[in-house]
Amino acid sequence: MKAIQISETGGPEVLACVELEIPTPGAEQVLVRTEAISINFADVLIREGLYPLMPTLPAVLGLEASGVVEAVGNAVTHVKVGQRVAFIGDGCYSEYVGCYSEYVVADASALIPIPDALDSDTAAAFPINYLAAYHMLHTVAKAEKGQSVLSYAAVGGVGIAIIQLAKLAGLKVIGLTSSDEKAARAKELGIDHIINYKTQNVVEEVRKLTHGKGVELILDSVAGPSFPNNFEMLAPLGQVIMYGMAGGPPPENLLEPLMAHLGVGVRSFHLFASIGVHFPDLMADSIRTLIGYLVEKKVAPVIHDRFPLTEVAQAHKLLQSQKTVGKLILKP
Ligand SMILES: NC(=O)c1ccc[n+]([C@@H]2O[C@H](COP(=O)([O-])OP(=O)(O)OC[C@H]3O[C@@H](n4cnc5c(N)ncnc54)[C@H](OP(=O)(O)O)[C@@H]3O)[C@@H](O)[C@H]2O)c1
């Protein structure tokens, strides 16, 4: 079978297409033939060696996919051959499973059964993005109808999930993006306000849009040196959740700017470290809720483009170019 492996960290050139034996599932595992493989920004960070939870190299990349069950282990009773499933292969949630591959062995307990109403690309595109957005909004922030949320990378994979789930919950959504083209797409996707951070003053715009009050919640996937600017845009008792570092780590000394804005909250979030590992029942409940939303078309992931598995390097370059709106999918 074809798989995309890295033996060292680096640029897109380290992504090697290799031939591997089709794996045999253990007693509590299943073999899945993949139909759609999702690209996450975390894959880029793993490829570059910058992700906090690195797999042991050489490793097949990829954190989520969908497909059809081809074989089940001896002890598996609740999954049938031919069943359509999605799965998340993050090393922190279950055993690290590389999903950029024609076949994958996954733990039967980690499978997400996919109803016929959902196509394979949607099944691969939703789990990580929508679960992260859902748990940040509802489990962690407990956001309430009428409150305002500021979302970085507003038309990225997670960003679009935030727009859709926040609007469903009655929140006002202000987004940040880097181009007028992406700002126009954000409007089409139902965002209330969008700010081009390359051409506008973000702090001023947010204060203007909230009549000087600030937002109750900021969901920041970029961080970087300007992270403390978030404190200027929070309402009293508001909080910023840092869930990514696309722009690099925040400055080491956060205490000083924080002391100038007493009362605001700062926290970090990681879907598996925060929720998957400690609250498996919450995770299972949220998966059921989100599949319901998808089937009822209350939410729908946006697929920016699809690439053959062997053209993964081009897909990584595109994701890093900041030109995508929604998800990139690999087709085996
Ligand atoms: N903590 C968790 O559980 C969790 C789960 C899923 C994803 N994440 C994180 O959430 C973020 C979004 O993930 P995603 O897969 O949905 O990716 P994405 O948002 O589709 O793509 C990344 C976006 O980040 C923005 N960006 C800002 N600075 C950037 C830079 N220096 N290089 C590249 N992009 C930059 C760009 O949007 P603009 O051009 O509009 O700024 C870009 O389109 C990532 O940081 C990821 O690691 C965290």
JSON list of C-alpha atoms and ligand atoms in Angstrom, two decimals, residues 40-42 45 128-129 132 153 156-158 176-178 182 197 221-222 243-246 269-271 319-320 322 326, ligand 1:
[
{"chain": "A", "resi": 40, "resn": "ASN", "atom": "CA", "xyz": [-4.58, 19.52, 9.51]},
{"chain": "A", "resi": 41, "resn": "PHE", "atom": "CA", "xyz": [-2.20, 22.39, 10.26]},
{"chain": "A", "resi": 42, "resn": "ALA", "atom": "CA", "xyz": [-0.80, 20.13, 12.99]},
{"chain": "A", "resi": 45, "resn": "LEU", "atom": "CA", "xyz": [3.90, 21.40, 12.46]},
{"chain": "A", "resi": 128, "resn": "ILE", "atom": "CA", "xyz": [-10.87, 17.47, 14.71]},
{"chain": "A", "resi": 129, "resn": "ASN", "atom": "CA", "xyz": [-12.06, 20.92, 13.53]},
{"chain": "A", "resi": 132, "resn": "ALA", "atom": "CA", "xyz": [-12.16, 21.50, 18.85]},
{"chain": "A", "resi": 153, "resn": "ALA", "atom": "CA", "xyz": [-7.81, 32.47, 11.04]},
{"chain": "A", "resi": 156, "resn": "GLY", "atom": "CA", "xyz": [-9.48, 28.17, 8.13]},
{"chain": "A", "resi": 157, "resn": "GLY", "atom": "CA", "xyz": [-10.66, 24.65, 8.92]},
{"chain": "A", "resi": 158, "resn": "VAL", "atom": "CA", "xyz": [-11.29, 25.31, 12.63]},
{"chain": "A", "resi": 176, "resn": "LEU", "atom": "CA", "xyz": [-9.57, 37.99, 11.60]},
{"chain": "A", "resi": 177, "resn": "THR", "atom": "CA", "xyz": [-8.05, 37.14, 8.25]},
{"chain": "A", "resi": 178, "resn": "SER", "atom": "CA", "xyz": [-5.16, 38.18, 6.01]},
{"chain": "A", "resi": 182, "resn": "LYS", "atom": "CA", "xyz": [-10.87, 35.63, 2.37]},
{"chain": "A", "resi": 197, "resn": "TYR", "atom": "CA", "xyz": [-5.35, 42.26, 10.10]},
{"chain": "A", "resi": 221, "resn": "SER", "atom": "CA", "xyz": [-4.78, 29.84, 16.86]},
{"chain": "A", "resi": 222, "resn": "VAL", "atom": "CA", "xyz": [-1.97, 32.17, 15.81]},
{"chain": "A", "resi": 243, "resn": "TYR", "atom": "CA", "xyz": [-5.25, 26.68, 20.76]},
{"chain": "A", "resi": 244, "resn": "GLY", "atom": "CA", "xyz": [-2.49, 26.99, 18.17]},
{"chain": "A", "resi": 245, "resn": "MET", "atom": "CA", "xyz": [0.75, 28.79, 17.37]},
{"chain": "A", "resi": 246, "resn": "ALA", "atom": "CA", "xyz": [0.72, 29.30, 13.59]},
{"chain": "A", "resi": 269, "resn": "PHE", "atom": "CA", "xyz": [-6.67, 24.15, 24.75]},
{"chain": "A", "resi": 270, "resn": "HIS", "atom": "CA", "xyz": [-5.79, 20.89, 23.02]},
{"chain": "A", "resi": 271, "resn": "LEU", "atom": "CA", "xyz": [-8.63, 18.61, 21.89]},
{"chain": "A", "resi": 319, "resn": "LEU", "atom": "CA", "xyz": [-1.93, 25.23, 3.41]},
{"chain": "A", "resi": 320, "resn": "GLN", "atom": "CA", "xyz": [1.17, 27.21, 4.41]},
{"chain": "A", "resi": 322, "resn": "GLN", "atom": "CA", "xyz": [-2.44, 31.20, 3.79]},
{"chain": "A", "resi": 326, "resn": "GLY", "atom": "CA", "xyz": [-11.63, 25.47, 4.78]},
{"chain": "B", "resi": 1, "resn": "LIG", "atom": "N1", "xyz": [-5.71, 22.74, 20.05]},
{"chain": "B", "resi": 1, "resn": "LIG", "atom": "C1", "xyz": [-6.41, 21.92, 19.27]},
{"chain": "B", "resi": 1, "resn": "LIG", "atom": "O1", "xyz": [-7.04, 20.96, 19.74]},
{"chain": "B", "resi": 1, "resn": "LIG", "atom": "C2", "xyz": [-6.43, 22.19, 17.81]},
{"chain": "B", "resi": 1, "resn": "LIG", "atom": "C3", "xyz": [-7.24, 21.41, 16.97]},
{"chain": "B", "resi": 1, "resn": "LIG", "atom": "C4", "xyz": [-7.23, 21.71, 15.61]},
{"chain": "B", "resi": 1, "resn": "LIG", "atom": "C5", "xyz": [-6.43, 22.75, 15.11]},
{"chain": "B", "resi": 1, "resn": "LIG", "atom": "N2", "xyz": [-5.64, 23.45, 15.98]},
{"chain": "B", "resi": 1, "resn": "LIG", "atom": "C6", "xyz": [-4.82, 24.60, 15.51]},
{"chain": "B", "resi": 1, "resn": "LIG", "atom": "O2", "xyz": [-5.72, 25.50, 14.90]},
{"chain": "B", "resi": 1, "resn": "LIG", "atom": "C7", "xyz": [-5.08, 26.19, 13.85]},
{"chain": "B", "resi": 1, "resn": "LIG", "atom": "C8", "xyz": [-5.90, 26.05, 12.61]},
{"chain": "B", "resi": 1, "resn": "LIG", "atom": "O3", "xyz": [-5.77, 24.72, 12.11]},
{"chain": "B", "resi": 1, "resn": "LIG", "atom": "P1", "xyz": [-6.39, 24.33, 10.71]},
{"chain": "B", "resi": 1, "resn": "LIG", "atom": "O4", "xyz": [-5.94, 22.94, 10.42]},
{"chain": "B", "resi": 1, "resn": "LIG", "atom": "O5", "xyz": [-7.84, 24.67, 10.71]},
{"chain": "B", "resi": 1, "resn": "LIG", "atom": "O6", "xyz": [-5.58, 25.31, 9.71]},
{"chain": "B", "resi": 1, "resn": "LIG", "atom": "P2", "xyz": [-6.15, 26.55, 8.91]},
{"chain": "B", "resi": 1, "resn": "LIG", "atom": "O7", "xyz": [-6.76, 27.53, 9.86]},
{"chain": "B", "resi": 1, "resn": "LIG", "atom": "O8", "xyz": [-7.00, 26.04, 7.79]},
{"chain": "B", "resi": 1, "resn": "LIG", "atom": "O9", "xyz": [-4.83, 27.17, 8.27]},
{"chain": "B", "resi": 1, "resn": "LIG", "atom": "C9", "xyz": [-3.98, 27.97, 9.01]},
{"chain": "B", "resi": 1, "resn": "LIG", "atom": "C10", "xyz": [-4.38, 29.46, 8.93]},
{"chain": "B", "resi": 1, "resn": "LIG", "atom": "O10", "xyz": [-3.68, 30.15, 9.96]},
{"chain": "B", "resi": 1, "resn": "LIG", "atom": "C11", "xyz": [-3.48, 31.50, 9.57]},
{"chain": "B", "resi": 1, "resn": "LIG", "atom": "N3", "xyz": [-2.08, 31.86, 9.80]},
{"chain": "B", "resi": 1, "resn": "LIG", "atom": "C12", "xyz": [-1.70, 32.93, 10.53]},
{"chain": "B", "resi": 1, "resn": "LIG", "atom": "N4", "xyz": [-0.37, 33.00, 10.58]},
{"chain": "B", "resi": 1, "resn": "LIG", "atom": "C13", "xyz": [0.11, 31.98, 9.84]},
{"chain": "B", "resi": 1, "resn": "LIG", "atom": "C14", "xyz": [1.41, 31.54, 9.49]},
{"chain": "B", "resi": 1, "resn": "LIG", "atom": "N5", "xyz": [2.51, 32.18, 9.93]},
{"chain": "B", "resi": 1, "resn": "LIG", "atom": "N6", "xyz": [1.54, 30.45, 8.68]},
{"chain": "B", "resi": 1, "resn": "LIG", "atom": "C15", "xyz": [0.46, 29.79, 8.25]},
{"chain": "B", "resi": 1, "resn": "LIG", "atom": "N7", "xyz": [-0.81, 30.14, 8.57]},
{"chain": "B", "resi": 1, "resn": "LIG", "atom": "C16", "xyz": [-0.99, 31.24, 9.35]},
{"chain": "B", "resi": 1, "resn": "LIG", "atom": "C17", "xyz": [-3.86, 31.60, 8.10]},
{"chain": "B", "resi": 1, "resn": "LIG", "atom": "O11", "xyz": [-5.12, 32.26, 8.05]},
{"chain": "B", "resi": 1, "resn": "LIG", "atom": "P3", "xyz": [-5.17, 33.85, 7.79]},
{"chain": "B", "resi": 1, "resn": "LIG", "atom": "O12", "xyz": [-4.34, 34.08, 6.54]},
{"chain": "B", "resi": 1, "resn": "LIG", "atom": "O13", "xyz": [-6.61, 34.16, 7.57]},
{"chain": "B", "resi": 1, "resn": "LIG", "atom": "O14", "xyz": [-4.58, 34.49, 9.01]},
{"chain": "B", "resi": 1, "resn": "LIG", "atom": "C18", "xyz": [-3.98, 30.16, 7.64]},
{"chain": "B", "resi": 1, "resn": "LIG", "atom": "O15", "xyz": [-4.89, 30.00, 6.58]},
{"chain": "B", "resi": 1, "resn": "LIG", "atom": "C19", "xyz": [-3.66, 25.62, 13.75]},
{"chain": "B", "resi": 1, "resn": "LIG", "atom": "O16", "xyz": [-2.80, 26.49, 14.46]},
{"chain": "B", "resi": 1, "resn": "LIG", "atom": "C20", "xyz": [-3.78, 24.28, 14.46]},
{"chain": "B", "resi": 1, "resn": "LIG", "atom": "O17", "xyz": [-2.56, 23.84, 14.98]},
{"chain": "B", "resi": 1, "resn": "LIG", "atom": "C21", "xyz": [-5.63, 23.20, 17.30]}
]
